Coordinates of C-alpha atoms in Angstrom, one line a residue:
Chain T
X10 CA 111.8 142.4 122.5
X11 CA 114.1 139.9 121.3
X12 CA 116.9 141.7 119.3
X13 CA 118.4 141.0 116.2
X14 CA 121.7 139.7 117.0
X15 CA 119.4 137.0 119.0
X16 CA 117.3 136.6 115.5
X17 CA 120.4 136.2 113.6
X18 CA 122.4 133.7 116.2
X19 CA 118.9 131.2 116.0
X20 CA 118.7 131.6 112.0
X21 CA 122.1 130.5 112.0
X22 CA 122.1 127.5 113.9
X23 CA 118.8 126.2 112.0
X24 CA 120.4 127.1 108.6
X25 CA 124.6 126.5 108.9
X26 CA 125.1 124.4 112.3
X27 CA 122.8 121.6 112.2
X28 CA 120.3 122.7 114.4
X29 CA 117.2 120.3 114.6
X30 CA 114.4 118.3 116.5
X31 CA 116.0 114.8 116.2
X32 CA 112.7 113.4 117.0
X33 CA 108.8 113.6 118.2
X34 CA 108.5 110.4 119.3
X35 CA 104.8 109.5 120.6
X36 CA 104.9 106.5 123.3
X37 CA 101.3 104.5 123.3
X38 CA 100.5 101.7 125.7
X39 CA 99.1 98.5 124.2
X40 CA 98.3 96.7 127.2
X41 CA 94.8 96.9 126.2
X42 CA 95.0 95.2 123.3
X43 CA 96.0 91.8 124.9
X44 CA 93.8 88.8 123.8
X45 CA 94.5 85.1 123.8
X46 CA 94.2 85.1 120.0
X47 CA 97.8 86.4 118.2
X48 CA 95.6 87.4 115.5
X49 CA 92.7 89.8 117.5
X50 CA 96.2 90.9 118.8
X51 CA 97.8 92.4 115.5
X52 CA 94.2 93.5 115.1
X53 CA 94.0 95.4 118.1
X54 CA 97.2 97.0 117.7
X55 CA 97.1 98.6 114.2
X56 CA 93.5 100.0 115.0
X57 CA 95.1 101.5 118.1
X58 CA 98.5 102.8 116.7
X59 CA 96.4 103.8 113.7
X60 CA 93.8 105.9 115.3
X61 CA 96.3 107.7 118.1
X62 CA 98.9 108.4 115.5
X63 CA 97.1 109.6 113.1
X64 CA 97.6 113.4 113.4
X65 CA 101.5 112.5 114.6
X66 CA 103.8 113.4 111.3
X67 CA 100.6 116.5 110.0
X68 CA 101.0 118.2 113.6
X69 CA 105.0 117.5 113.9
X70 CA 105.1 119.1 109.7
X71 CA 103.1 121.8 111.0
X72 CA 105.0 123.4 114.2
X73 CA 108.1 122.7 111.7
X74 CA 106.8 125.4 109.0
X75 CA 105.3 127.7 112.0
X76 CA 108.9 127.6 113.8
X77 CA 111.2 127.4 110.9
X78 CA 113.0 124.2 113.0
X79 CA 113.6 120.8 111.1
X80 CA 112.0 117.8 112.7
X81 CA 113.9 115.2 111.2
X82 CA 111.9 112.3 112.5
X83 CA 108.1 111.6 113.4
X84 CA 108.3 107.9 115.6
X85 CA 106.1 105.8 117.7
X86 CA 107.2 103.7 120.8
X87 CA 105.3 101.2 122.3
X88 CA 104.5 98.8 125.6
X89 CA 107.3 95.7 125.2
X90 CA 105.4 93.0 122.8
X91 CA 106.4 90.7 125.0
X92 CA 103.7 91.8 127.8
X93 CA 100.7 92.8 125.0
X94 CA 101.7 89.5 123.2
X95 CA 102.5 87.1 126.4
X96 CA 98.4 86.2 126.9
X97 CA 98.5 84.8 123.1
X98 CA 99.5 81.2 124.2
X99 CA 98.3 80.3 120.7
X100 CA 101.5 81.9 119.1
X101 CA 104.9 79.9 118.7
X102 CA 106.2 83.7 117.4
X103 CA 105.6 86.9 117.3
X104 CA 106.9 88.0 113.9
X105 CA 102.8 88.8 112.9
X106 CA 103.1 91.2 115.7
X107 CA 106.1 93.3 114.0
X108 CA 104.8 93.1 110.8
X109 CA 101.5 94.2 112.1
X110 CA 103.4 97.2 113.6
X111 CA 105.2 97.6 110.7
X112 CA 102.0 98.0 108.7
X113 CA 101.0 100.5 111.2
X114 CA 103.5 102.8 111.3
X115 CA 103.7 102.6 108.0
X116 CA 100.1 103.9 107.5
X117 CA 100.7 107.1 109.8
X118 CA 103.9 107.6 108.1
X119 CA 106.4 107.8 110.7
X120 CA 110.0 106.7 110.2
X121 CA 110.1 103.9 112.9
X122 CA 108.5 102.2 115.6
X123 CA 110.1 100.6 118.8
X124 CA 108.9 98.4 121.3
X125 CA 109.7 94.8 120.1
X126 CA 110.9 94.6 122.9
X127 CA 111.5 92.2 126.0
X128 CA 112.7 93.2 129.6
X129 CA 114.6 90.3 131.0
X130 CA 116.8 91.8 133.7
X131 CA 116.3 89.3 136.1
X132 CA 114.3 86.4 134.4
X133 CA 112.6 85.2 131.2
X134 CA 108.8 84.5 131.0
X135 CA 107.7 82.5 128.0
X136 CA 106.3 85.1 126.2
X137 CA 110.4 86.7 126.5
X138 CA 111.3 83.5 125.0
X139 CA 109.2 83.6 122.5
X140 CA 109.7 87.1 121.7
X141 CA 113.8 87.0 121.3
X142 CA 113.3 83.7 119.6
X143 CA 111.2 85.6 116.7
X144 CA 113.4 89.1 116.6
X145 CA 115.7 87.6 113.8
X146 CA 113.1 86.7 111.5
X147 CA 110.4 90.0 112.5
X148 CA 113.6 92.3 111.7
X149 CA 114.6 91.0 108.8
X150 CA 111.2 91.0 107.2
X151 CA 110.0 94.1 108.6
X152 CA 111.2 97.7 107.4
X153 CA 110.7 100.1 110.4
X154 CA 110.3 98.3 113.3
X155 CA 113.1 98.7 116.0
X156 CA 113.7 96.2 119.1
X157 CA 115.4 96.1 121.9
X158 CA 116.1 93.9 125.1
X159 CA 116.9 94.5 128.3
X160 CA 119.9 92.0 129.7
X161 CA 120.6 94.0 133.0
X162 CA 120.0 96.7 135.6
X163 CA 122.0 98.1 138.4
X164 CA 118.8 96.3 140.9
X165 CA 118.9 92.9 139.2
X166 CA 122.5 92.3 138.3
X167 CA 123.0 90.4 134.7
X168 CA 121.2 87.2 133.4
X169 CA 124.1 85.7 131.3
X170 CA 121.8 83.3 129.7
X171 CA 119.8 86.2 127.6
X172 CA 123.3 87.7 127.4
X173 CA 124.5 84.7 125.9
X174 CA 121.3 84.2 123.7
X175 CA 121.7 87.7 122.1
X176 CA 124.9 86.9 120.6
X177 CA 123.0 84.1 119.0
X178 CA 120.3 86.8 118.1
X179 CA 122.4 88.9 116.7
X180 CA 124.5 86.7 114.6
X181 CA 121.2 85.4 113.2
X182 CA 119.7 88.6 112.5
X183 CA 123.0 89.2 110.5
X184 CA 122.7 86.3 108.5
X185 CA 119.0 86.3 107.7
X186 CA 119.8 90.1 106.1
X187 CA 123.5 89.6 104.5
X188 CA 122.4 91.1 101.6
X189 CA 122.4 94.5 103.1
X190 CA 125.2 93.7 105.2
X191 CA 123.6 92.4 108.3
X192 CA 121.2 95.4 108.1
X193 CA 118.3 94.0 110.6
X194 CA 121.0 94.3 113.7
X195 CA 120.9 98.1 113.2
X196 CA 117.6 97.8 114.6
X197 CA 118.0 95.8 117.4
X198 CA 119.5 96.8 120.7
X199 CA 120.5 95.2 123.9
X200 CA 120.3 97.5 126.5
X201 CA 121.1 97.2 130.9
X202 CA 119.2 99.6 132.9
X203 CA 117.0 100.8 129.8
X204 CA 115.0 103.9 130.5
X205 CA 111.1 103.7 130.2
X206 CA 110.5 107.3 128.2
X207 CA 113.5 107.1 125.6
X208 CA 112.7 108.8 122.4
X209 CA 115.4 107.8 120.5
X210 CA 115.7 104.6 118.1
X211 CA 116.5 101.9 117.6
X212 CA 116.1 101.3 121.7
X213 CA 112.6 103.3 122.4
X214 CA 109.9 101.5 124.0
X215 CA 106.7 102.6 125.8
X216 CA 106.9 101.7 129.4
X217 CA 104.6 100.2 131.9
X218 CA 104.9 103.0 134.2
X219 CA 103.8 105.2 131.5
X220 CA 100.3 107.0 130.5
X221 CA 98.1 106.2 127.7
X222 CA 99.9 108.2 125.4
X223 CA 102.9 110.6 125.7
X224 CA 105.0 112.9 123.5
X225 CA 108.6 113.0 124.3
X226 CA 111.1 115.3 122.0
X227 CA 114.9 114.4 121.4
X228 CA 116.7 117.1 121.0
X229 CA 120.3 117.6 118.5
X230 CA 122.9 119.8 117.8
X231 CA 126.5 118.8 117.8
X232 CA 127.2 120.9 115.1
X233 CA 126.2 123.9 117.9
X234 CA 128.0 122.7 120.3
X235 CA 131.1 122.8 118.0
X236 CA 130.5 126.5 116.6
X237 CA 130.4 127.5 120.1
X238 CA 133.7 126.0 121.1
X239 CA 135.3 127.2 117.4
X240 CA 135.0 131.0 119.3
X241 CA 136.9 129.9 122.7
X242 CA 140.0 128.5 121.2
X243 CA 142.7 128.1 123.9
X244 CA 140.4 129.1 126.8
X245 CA 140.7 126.9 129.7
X246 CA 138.1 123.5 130.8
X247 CA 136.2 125.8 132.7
X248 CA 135.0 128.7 129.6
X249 CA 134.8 125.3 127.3
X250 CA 132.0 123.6 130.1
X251 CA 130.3 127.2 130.9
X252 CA 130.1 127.8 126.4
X253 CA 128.5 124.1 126.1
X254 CA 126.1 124.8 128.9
X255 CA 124.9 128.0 127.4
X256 CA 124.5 126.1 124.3
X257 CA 123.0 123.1 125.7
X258 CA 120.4 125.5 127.5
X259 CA 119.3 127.0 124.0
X260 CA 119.0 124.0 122.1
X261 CA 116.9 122.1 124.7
X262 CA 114.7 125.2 124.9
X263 CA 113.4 124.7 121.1
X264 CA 112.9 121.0 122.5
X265 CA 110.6 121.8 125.0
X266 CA 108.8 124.5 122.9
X267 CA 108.2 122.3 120.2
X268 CA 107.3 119.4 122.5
X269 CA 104.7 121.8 124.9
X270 CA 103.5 122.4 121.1
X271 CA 103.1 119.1 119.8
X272 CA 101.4 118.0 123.3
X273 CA 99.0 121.0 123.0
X274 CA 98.0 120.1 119.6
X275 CA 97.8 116.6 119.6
X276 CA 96.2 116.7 123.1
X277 CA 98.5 114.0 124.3
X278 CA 100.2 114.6 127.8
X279 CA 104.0 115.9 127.4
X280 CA 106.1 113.4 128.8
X281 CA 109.7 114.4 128.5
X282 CA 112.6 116.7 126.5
X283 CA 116.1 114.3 126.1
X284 CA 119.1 115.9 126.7
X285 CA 121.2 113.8 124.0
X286 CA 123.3 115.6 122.0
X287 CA 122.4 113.0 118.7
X288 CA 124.7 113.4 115.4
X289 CA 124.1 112.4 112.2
X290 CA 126.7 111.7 109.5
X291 CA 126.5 115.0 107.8
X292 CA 129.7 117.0 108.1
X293 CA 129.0 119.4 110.8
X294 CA 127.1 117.4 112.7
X295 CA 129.5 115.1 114.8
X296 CA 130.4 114.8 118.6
X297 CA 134.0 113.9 117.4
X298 CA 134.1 116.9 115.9
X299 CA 133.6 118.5 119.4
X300 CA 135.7 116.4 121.3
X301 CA 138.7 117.0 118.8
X302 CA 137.9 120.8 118.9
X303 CA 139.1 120.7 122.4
X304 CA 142.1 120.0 121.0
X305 CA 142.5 116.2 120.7
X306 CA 144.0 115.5 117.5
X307 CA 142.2 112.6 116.3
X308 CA 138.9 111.3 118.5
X309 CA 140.1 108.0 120.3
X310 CA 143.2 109.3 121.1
X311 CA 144.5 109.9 124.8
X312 CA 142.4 112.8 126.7
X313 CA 139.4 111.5 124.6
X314 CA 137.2 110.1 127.7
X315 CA 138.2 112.9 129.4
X316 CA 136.9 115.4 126.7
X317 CA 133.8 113.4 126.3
X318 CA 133.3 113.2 130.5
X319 CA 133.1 117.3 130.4
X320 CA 131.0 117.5 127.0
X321 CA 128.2 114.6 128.5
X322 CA 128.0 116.6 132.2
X323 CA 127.6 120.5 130.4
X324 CA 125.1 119.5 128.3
X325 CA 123.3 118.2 131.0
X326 CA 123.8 121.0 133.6
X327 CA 123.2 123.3 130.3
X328 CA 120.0 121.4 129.3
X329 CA 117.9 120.5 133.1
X330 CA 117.0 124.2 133.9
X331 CA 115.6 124.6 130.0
X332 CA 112.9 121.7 130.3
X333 CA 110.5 121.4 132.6
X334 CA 110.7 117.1 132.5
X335 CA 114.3 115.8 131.2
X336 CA 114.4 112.4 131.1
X337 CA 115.0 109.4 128.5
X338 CA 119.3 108.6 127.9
X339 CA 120.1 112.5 128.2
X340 CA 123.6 112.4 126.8
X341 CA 126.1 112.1 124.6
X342 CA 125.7 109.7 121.8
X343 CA 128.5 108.0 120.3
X344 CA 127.4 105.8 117.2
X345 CA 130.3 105.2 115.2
X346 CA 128.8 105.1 112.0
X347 CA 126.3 107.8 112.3
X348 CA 129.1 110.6 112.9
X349 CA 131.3 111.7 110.5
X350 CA 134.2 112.1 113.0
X351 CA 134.1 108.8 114.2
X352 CA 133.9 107.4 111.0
X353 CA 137.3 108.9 110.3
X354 CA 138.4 108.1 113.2
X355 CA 137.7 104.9 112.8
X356 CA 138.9 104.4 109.6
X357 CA 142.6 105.9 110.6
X358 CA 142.7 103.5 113.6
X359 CA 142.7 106.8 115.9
X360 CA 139.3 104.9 117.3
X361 CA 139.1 101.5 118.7
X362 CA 136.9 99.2 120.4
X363 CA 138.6 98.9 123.8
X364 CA 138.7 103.1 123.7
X365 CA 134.9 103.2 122.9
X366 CA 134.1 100.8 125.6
X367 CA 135.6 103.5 128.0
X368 CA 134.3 106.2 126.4
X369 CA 130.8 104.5 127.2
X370 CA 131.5 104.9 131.0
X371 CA 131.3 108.6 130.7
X372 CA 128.3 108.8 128.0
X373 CA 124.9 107.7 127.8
X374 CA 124.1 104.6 126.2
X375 CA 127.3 102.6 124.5
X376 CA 128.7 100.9 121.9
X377 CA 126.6 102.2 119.4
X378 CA 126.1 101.3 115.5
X379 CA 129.7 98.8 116.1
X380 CA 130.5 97.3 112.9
X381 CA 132.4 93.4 113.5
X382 CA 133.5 91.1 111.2
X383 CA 131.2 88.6 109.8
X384 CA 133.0 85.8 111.3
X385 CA 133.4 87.3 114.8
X386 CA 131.8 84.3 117.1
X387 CA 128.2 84.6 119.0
X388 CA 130.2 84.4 122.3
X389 CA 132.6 86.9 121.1
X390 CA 129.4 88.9 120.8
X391 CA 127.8 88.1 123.9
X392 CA 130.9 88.8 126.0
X393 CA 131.0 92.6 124.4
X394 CA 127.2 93.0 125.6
X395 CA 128.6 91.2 128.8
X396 CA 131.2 94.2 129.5
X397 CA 128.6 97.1 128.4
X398 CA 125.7 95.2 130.7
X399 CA 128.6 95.4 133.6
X400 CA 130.0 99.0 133.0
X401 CA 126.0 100.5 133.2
X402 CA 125.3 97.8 136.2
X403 CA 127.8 99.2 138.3
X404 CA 127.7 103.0 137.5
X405 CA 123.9 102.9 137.5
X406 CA 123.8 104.1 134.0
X407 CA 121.5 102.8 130.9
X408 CA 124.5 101.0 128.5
X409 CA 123.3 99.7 125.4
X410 CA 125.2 97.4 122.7
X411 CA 123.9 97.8 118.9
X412 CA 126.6 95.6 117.2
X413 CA 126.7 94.7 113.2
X414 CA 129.0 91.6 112.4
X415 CA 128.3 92.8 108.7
X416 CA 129.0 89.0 107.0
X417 CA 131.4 88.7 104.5
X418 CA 132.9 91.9 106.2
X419 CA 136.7 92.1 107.3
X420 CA 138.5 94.3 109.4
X421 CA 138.6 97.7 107.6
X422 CA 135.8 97.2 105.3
X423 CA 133.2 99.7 105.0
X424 CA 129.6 98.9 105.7
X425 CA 127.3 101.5 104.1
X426 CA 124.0 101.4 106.0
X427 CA 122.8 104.6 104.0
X428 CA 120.3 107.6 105.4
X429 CA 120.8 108.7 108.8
X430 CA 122.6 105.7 109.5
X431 CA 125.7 106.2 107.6
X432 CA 128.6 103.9 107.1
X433 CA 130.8 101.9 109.5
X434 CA 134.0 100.6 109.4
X435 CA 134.8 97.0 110.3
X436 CA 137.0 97.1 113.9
X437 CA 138.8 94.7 115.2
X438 CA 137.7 92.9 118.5
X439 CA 139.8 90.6 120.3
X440 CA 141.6 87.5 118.5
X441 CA 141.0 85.5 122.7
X442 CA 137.6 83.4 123.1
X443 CA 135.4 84.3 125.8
X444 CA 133.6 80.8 125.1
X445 CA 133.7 79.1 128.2
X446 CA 132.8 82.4 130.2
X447 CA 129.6 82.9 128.4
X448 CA 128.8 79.1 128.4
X449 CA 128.1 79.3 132.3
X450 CA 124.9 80.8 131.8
X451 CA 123.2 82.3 134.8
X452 CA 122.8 85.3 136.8
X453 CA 125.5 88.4 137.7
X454 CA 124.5 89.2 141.3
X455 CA 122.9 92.7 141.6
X456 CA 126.2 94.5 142.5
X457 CA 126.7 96.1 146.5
X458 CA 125.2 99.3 146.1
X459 CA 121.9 98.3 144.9
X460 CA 121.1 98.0 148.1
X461 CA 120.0 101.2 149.1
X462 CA 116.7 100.8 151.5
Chain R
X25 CA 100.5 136.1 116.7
X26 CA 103.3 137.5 116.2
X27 CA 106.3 136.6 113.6
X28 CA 109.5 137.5 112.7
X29 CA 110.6 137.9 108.8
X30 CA 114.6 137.4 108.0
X31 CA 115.8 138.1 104.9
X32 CA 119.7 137.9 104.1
X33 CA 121.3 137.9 101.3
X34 CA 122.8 140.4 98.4
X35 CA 121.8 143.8 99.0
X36 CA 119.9 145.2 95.2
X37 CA 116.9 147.4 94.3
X38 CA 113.2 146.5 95.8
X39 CA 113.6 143.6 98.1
X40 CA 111.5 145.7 100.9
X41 CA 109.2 146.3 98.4
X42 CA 109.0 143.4 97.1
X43 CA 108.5 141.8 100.4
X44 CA 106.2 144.0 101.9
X45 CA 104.2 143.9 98.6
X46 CA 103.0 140.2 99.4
X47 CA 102.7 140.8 103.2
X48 CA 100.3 143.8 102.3
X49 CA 98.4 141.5 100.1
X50 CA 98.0 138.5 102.6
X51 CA 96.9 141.2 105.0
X52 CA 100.4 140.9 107.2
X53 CA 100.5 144.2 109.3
X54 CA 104.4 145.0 110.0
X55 CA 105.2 146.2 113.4
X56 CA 108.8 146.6 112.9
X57 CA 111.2 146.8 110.7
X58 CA 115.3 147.2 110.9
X59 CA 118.2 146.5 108.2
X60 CA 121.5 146.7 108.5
X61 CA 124.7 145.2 106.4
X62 CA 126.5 142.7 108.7
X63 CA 129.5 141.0 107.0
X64 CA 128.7 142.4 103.7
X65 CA 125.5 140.7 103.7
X66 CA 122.0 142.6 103.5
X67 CA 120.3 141.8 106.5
X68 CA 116.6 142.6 107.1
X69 CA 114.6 142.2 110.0
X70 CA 110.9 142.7 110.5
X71 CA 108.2 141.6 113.1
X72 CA 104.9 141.6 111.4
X73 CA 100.7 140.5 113.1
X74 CA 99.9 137.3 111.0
X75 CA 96.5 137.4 113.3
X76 CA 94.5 138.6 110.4
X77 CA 96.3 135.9 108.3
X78 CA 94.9 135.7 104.6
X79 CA 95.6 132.1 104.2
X80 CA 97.7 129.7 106.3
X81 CA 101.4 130.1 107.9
X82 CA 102.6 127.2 105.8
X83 CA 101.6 129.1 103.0
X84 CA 102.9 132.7 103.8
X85 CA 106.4 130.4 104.4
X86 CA 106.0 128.8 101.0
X87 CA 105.6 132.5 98.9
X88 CA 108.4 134.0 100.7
X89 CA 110.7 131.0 100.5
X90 CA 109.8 130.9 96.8
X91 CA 110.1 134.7 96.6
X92 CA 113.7 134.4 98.2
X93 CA 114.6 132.0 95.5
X94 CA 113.8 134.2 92.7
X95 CA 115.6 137.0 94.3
X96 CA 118.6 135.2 95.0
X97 CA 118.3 135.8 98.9
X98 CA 117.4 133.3 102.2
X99 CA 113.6 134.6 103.4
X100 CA 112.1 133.3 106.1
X101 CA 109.4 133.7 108.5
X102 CA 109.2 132.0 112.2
X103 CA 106.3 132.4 115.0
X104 CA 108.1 134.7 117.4
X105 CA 108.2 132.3 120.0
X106 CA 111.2 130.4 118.9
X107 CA 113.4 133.1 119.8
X108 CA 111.9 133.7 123.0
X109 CA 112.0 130.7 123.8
X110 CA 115.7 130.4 122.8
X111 CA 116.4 133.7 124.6
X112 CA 114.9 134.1 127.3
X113 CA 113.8 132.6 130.6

């Protein structure tokens, strides 16, 4: 029998620290509905999405009241559109397809759905082309749909030209939406070595080496993590990684409960439980406000990578032996404008670019929800994506770059995106051109030890 | 099934009764029941059957959430497997 100090320690996590089920994200393969007609496509899709989702958010609402836990998001990932789309040689873009999904999502009522998406880690098909070509225009006049690309991986080394391409992406998506500040880029992601099963938006997709249908659970709880360490003040680095473990081992347990649940009752294999520790920008619920309870004054400051080096492997060591499959990014997440410490810290100049960069070496994914100014160049762009794509190359790591030059914007602005995605300040990048580097085009070799046959 | 019934909040007169008035008319057997004053707040534990359910969980959650409003209180009911599942391997 559980006892009531147990009862209590749960109730108080739900109800004071933040404790919730970031996501039930439900992965569905579209490779069947290929045709050579764009149209039968977007067709296809929405009947599919519409008929396999359909129970998604009324089973995820459900094990929500039973367990008392908030699931803060109900999402759908699919196969890249530029493999269900690439047979459609009828199409000159693909923006039907988003708002197609769009439409779909919108119909089951989840709150986004990823997988405009193009994998070009080592080359570009036509259909790739065609699909980056269109992400401008399909984010900008779609509401939920989320895309990402993938630039790089540790096997294939870096094609520069997508790299180089993205910045013009990018800075396109940002103009078609300056009314909202260069909204459409918060949905779009440029990942190297993306993961196949990643729950978490805007950079889920449904991969190829997936089944049918899958449920995989993201997992939060900064605000956890940070009550924990409030009770070990002055203790030394090895009580502060044994407390995050422990924590990290109770939180991912309600992530595989209410995964093995929503698997059961949709009767749609469980796939995987993520790891990441995700905030949000409600106070309480930031991973700066973990790091700086280790005793850093301000997050970015010296001892920051460190901090975040230690947090990133407990809650992994904490979180494996509490899932039965862990899988997806399984980290922690550091989007500037979704946490309410980094926003400070950001705003006090505590937090730059240069120390986020090297705080993505330690974490999963990267430079996350960045906000630019509006004039900063495409190459300036392309080169940031360049140095991400090379950090998660070379330590065999998924990076990911989700940058906003907000136009109009200068260097400490505030962009407010809203909702879960909170506000950003405008940082500074570097004043130097990186013009003639990104102008060569081309591939990065696949670094030395990809070779491991 | 089993589930586990919290209630915190200011102690006063007739919050077990209260309580155990509504599980007694959704047909809620209680198993268990312990109380206690933890940092001067009333604290009330009780592990009830919601096999023989009346009407649905989401509902039993919705009359006690609604009943801990009127009393001024946090009530709250959870299948018992969140905690086990929290607590033990």
């Amino acid at each position: 029998m559980i006892n009531n100090h147990e009862i209590l320690e749960t109730i108080k996590m739900i109800t004071d620290e933040h404790l919730d089920i970031r996501t039930v994200t439900m992965g569905i393969s579209l490779l069947d509905c290929a045709d050579s007609s764009l149209d039968k496509i977007c067709t296809n899709v929405y009947d599919k999405i519409t008929k396999k989702a359909e129970n998604l958010v009324k089973t995820a609402e459900d094990i929500e009241a039973r367990y008392g836990i908030p699931i803060i998001n109900k999402r759908i990932s699919v196969t890249p559109a530029s493999l269900v789309c690439a047979a459609s040689k009828d199409a000159s873009s693909y923006v039907a397809y988003a708002k197609a999904l769009d439409k779909a999502a919108k119909e089951v009522g989840v709150n986004f759905i990823g997988g405009f998406s193009a994998l070009c880690q080592k080359g570009t098909t036509e259909s790739d082309i065609k699909l980056i070509n269109s992400i401008p225009e399909a984010l900008s006049e779609t509401d939920i749909v989320c895309s990402s690309v993938n630039v790089g991986s540790t096997k294939a080394g870096i094609n520069m030209d997508i790299v180089r391409k993205m910045g013009e992406v990018i800075k396109q998506a940002a103009h078609l939406t300056q009314d909202s500040d260069g909204f459409a880029c918060a949905k779009l992601v440029v990942f190297a070595n993306a993961v196949e099963d990643n729950p978490f938006m805007a950079g889920a997709f449904h991969g190829t080496g997936e089944a049918e249908t899958v449920i995989n659970v993201g997992v939060s709880g900064p605000g956890v993590v940070k009550a924990a360490l409030e009770n070990v003040k002055g203790a030394d680095f090895g009580v502060v990684a044994e407390t995050i473990k422990k924590t990290a081992f109770k939180i991912t347990r309600m992530g595989q409960l209410v995964a093995k649940e929503a698997s059961d009752a949709l009767g749609v294999p469980f796939g995987i439980v993520d790891l990441s520790l995700a905030p949000t920008p409600a106070v309480g619920d930031s991973v700066a406000y973990i790091l700086e309870e280790m005793g850093l004054e301000k997050c970015g400051t010296h001892g920051t990578t460190a901090a975040l080096a230690l947090l990133n492997d407990a809650v992994k060591k904490g979180g494996v032996m509490a899932s039965s499959y862990v899988g997806g990014l399984s980290g922690a997440f550091i989007p500037v404008s979704e946490d309410a410490g980094m926003i400070a810290a950001a705003k006090c100049g505590a937090l730059t670019l240069e120390k986020l960069e090297a705080m993505t070496c330690v974490c999963s994914v990267g430079l996350d929800m960045i906000c630019v100014p509006g004039d900063t160049t495409a190459e300036t762009i392309s080169a940031i994506i360049a140095d991400e794509a090379a950090i998660g190359m070379i330590n065999n790591k998924t990076t990911a770059v989700r940058i906003i030059p907000a136009p109009g914007k200068k260097v400490g602005d505030v962009v407010e995106f809203g909702g879960l995605l909170g506000s950003g300040p405008v940082m500074k990048t570097s004043p130097y051109s990186s013009y003639d580097f990104i102008m060569r085009g081309g591939r990065i070799p696949a670094p030395i030890h990809s070779l491991r046959n | 099934m089993k589930a586990i019934i919290t209630v915190v909040g200011n102690d006063k007169v007739g919050i077990i009764a209260r309580v155990s008035k509504i599980l007694a008319e959704e047909n809620i057997n209680i198993l268990d029941i312990s109380q206690t004053i933890m940092q001067n707040m009333f604290t009330m534990i009780m592990l009830v059957d919601v096999s023989e359910i009346k009407v649905n969980f989401n509902e039993i959650s919705d009359i006690l959430d609604a009943l801990g409003k009127e009393l001024d209180l946090s009530i709250k009911i959870q299948h018992e497997n969140i905690f086990n599942s929290m607590h033990r391997i």
